[in-house]
Amino acid sequence: SAVISQKPSRDICQRGTSLTIQCQVDSQVTMMFWYRQQPGQSLTLIATANQGSEATYESGFVIDKFPISRPNLTFSTLTVSNMSPEDSSIYLCSVDSLTSGRYSDEQFFGPGTRLTVL
Amino acid sequence: GQNIDQPTEMTATEGAIVQINCTYQTSGFNGLFWYQQHAGEAPTFLSYNVLDGLEEKGRFSSFLSRSKGYSYLLLKELQMKDSASYLCAVRDSNYQLIWGAGTKLIIKP
């Protein structure tokens, strides 16, 4: 299993500012995923972060709004830029229990970052 | 398009049994997952089905029928701590996880 930590756990931000969320994993992983979960809704994948390459963004999400860094195999950051109240959500970092390039049967989640934009 | 349907909310009594259904339409299939999510917490893995049939794990069981695009999560001997949202997710042909909106389960004494 993988243990994932996220910072900050929660924040309240002003409109127009940016927040960077950090995700740390206790083991090396190839792929890290960033999700958003708005109140009462399910998970929406924002992007997949691969070490050594550009992140792959899902439809409706762009790099200018959600820049991602992946400097090594245990760490990633997601920045929510030029925030608006619509960005208020829980942001979750996740990894697959991926070994030797194969997907296995579980995805692990960090504790989440609860963001409120005023 | 890809779609996963599950009931929005269910209510059950402590000690009873409850079945949460999930139907899916995805481009390809590489496994179906059930996750539990308590309010304010991250999802935690419950079960994984890739072949038809029933997978049992303690009080929880999960069933899959690929031909029908259908799964259910069965919870037995319900406890108050089982009050949570239960998320159904399917891996499609691109190995991307498609998530359902979740079923909020309320357990009453």
Short mmCIF file of C-alpha atoms in Angstrom, two decimals, chain A residues 10-97:
data_model
loop_
_atom_site.label_atom_id
_atom_site.label_comp_id
_atom_site.label_asym_id
_atom_site.label_seq_id
_atom_site.Cartn_x
_atom_site.Cartn_y
_atom_site.Cartn_z
CA ARG A 10 -7.54 23.13 4.18
CA ASP A 11 -7.35 26.78 3.23
CA ILE A 12 -9.54 29.80 2.76
CA CYS A 13 -8.40 32.04 -0.07
CA GLN A 14 -9.38 35.28 -1.69
CA ARG A 15 -10.66 35.53 -5.23
CA GLY A 16 -7.88 36.10 -7.76
CA THR A 17 -5.11 34.51 -5.72
CA SER A 18 -3.38 31.16 -6.29
CA LEU A 19 -2.81 28.16 -4.03
CA THR A 20 -0.28 25.38 -4.45
CA ILE A 21 -1.16 21.97 -3.02
CA GLN A 22 1.61 19.52 -2.27
CA CYS A 23 1.37 15.74 -2.45
CA GLN A 24 4.01 13.42 -0.98
CA VAL A 25 4.02 9.62 -1.38
CA ASP A 26 6.05 7.24 0.77
CA SER A 27 7.14 5.15 -2.23
CA GLN A 28 8.14 5.77 -5.81
CA VAL A 29 5.20 5.78 -8.22
CA THR A 30 5.07 6.31 -11.93
CA MET A 31 1.76 8.09 -12.18
CA MET A 32 0.08 10.51 -9.81
CA PHE A 33 -3.45 11.77 -10.29
CA TRP A 34 -5.14 14.97 -9.21
CA TYR A 35 -8.89 14.91 -8.61
CA ARG A 36 -11.47 17.49 -7.66
CA GLN A 37 -14.55 16.63 -5.63
CA GLN A 38 -17.15 19.34 -5.33
CA PRO A 39 -19.68 19.18 -2.49
CA GLY A 40 -22.02 16.23 -2.80
CA GLN A 41 -20.49 15.10 -6.05
CA SER A 42 -18.16 12.37 -7.18
CA LEU A 43 -14.55 12.57 -8.20
CA THR A 44 -13.49 14.41 -11.34
CA LEU A 45 -10.03 13.77 -12.71
CA ILE A 46 -8.14 17.00 -13.39
CA ALA A 47 -4.89 15.60 -14.74
CA THR A 48 -2.35 12.80 -14.62
CA ALA A 49 1.17 13.74 -13.59
CA ASN A 50 4.06 11.70 -14.95
CA GLN A 51 7.61 12.25 -13.81
CA GLY A 52 9.78 13.75 -16.52
CA SER A 53 6.98 14.79 -18.85
CA GLU A 54 4.12 17.25 -19.12
CA ALA A 55 0.96 16.45 -17.22
CA THR A 56 -1.99 15.14 -19.20
CA TYR A 57 -5.13 17.20 -18.63
CA GLU A 58 -8.72 16.03 -18.90
CA SER A 59 -11.36 17.80 -20.91
CA GLY A 60 -12.36 21.04 -19.23
CA PHE A 61 -9.06 21.53 -17.40
CA VAL A 62 -6.10 23.52 -18.73
CA ILE A 63 -2.51 23.96 -17.68
CA ASP A 64 -2.79 27.73 -17.23
CA LYS A 65 -5.47 27.26 -14.59
CA PHE A 66 -4.07 24.11 -12.95
CA PRO A 67 -0.30 23.96 -13.46
CA ILE A 68 1.26 20.76 -12.15
CA SER A 69 4.81 19.90 -11.22
CA ARG A 70 6.28 16.41 -10.86
CA PRO A 71 9.94 16.83 -9.98
CA ASN A 72 10.50 13.25 -8.82
CA LEU A 73 8.78 9.90 -8.31
CA THR A 74 7.42 10.69 -4.83
CA PHE A 75 6.20 14.28 -5.07
CA SER A 76 3.83 16.47 -7.06
CA THR A 77 2.17 19.86 -6.76
CA LEU A 78 -1.07 21.21 -8.14
CA THR A 79 -1.62 24.96 -8.32
CA VAL A 80 -5.11 26.42 -8.52
CA SER A 81 -4.54 29.76 -10.25
CA ASN A 82 -6.56 32.96 -10.28
CA MET A 83 -9.14 31.38 -8.02
CA SER A 84 -12.86 32.07 -8.06
CA PRO A 85 -15.59 30.80 -5.71
CA GLU A 86 -16.35 28.05 -8.28
CA ASP A 87 -12.97 26.53 -7.45
CA SER A 88 -14.13 25.81 -3.91
CA SER A 89 -13.76 22.06 -3.66
CA ILE A 90 -11.78 19.20 -2.18
CA TYR A 91 -8.64 18.44 -4.16
CA LEU A 92 -7.32 14.90 -3.89
CA CYS A 93 -3.98 13.42 -4.86
CA SER A 94 -4.04 9.76 -5.83
CA VAL A 95 -1.70 7.01 -7.00
CA ASP A 96 -2.18 3.57 -8.48
CA SER A 97 -0.54 0.60 -6.84
#
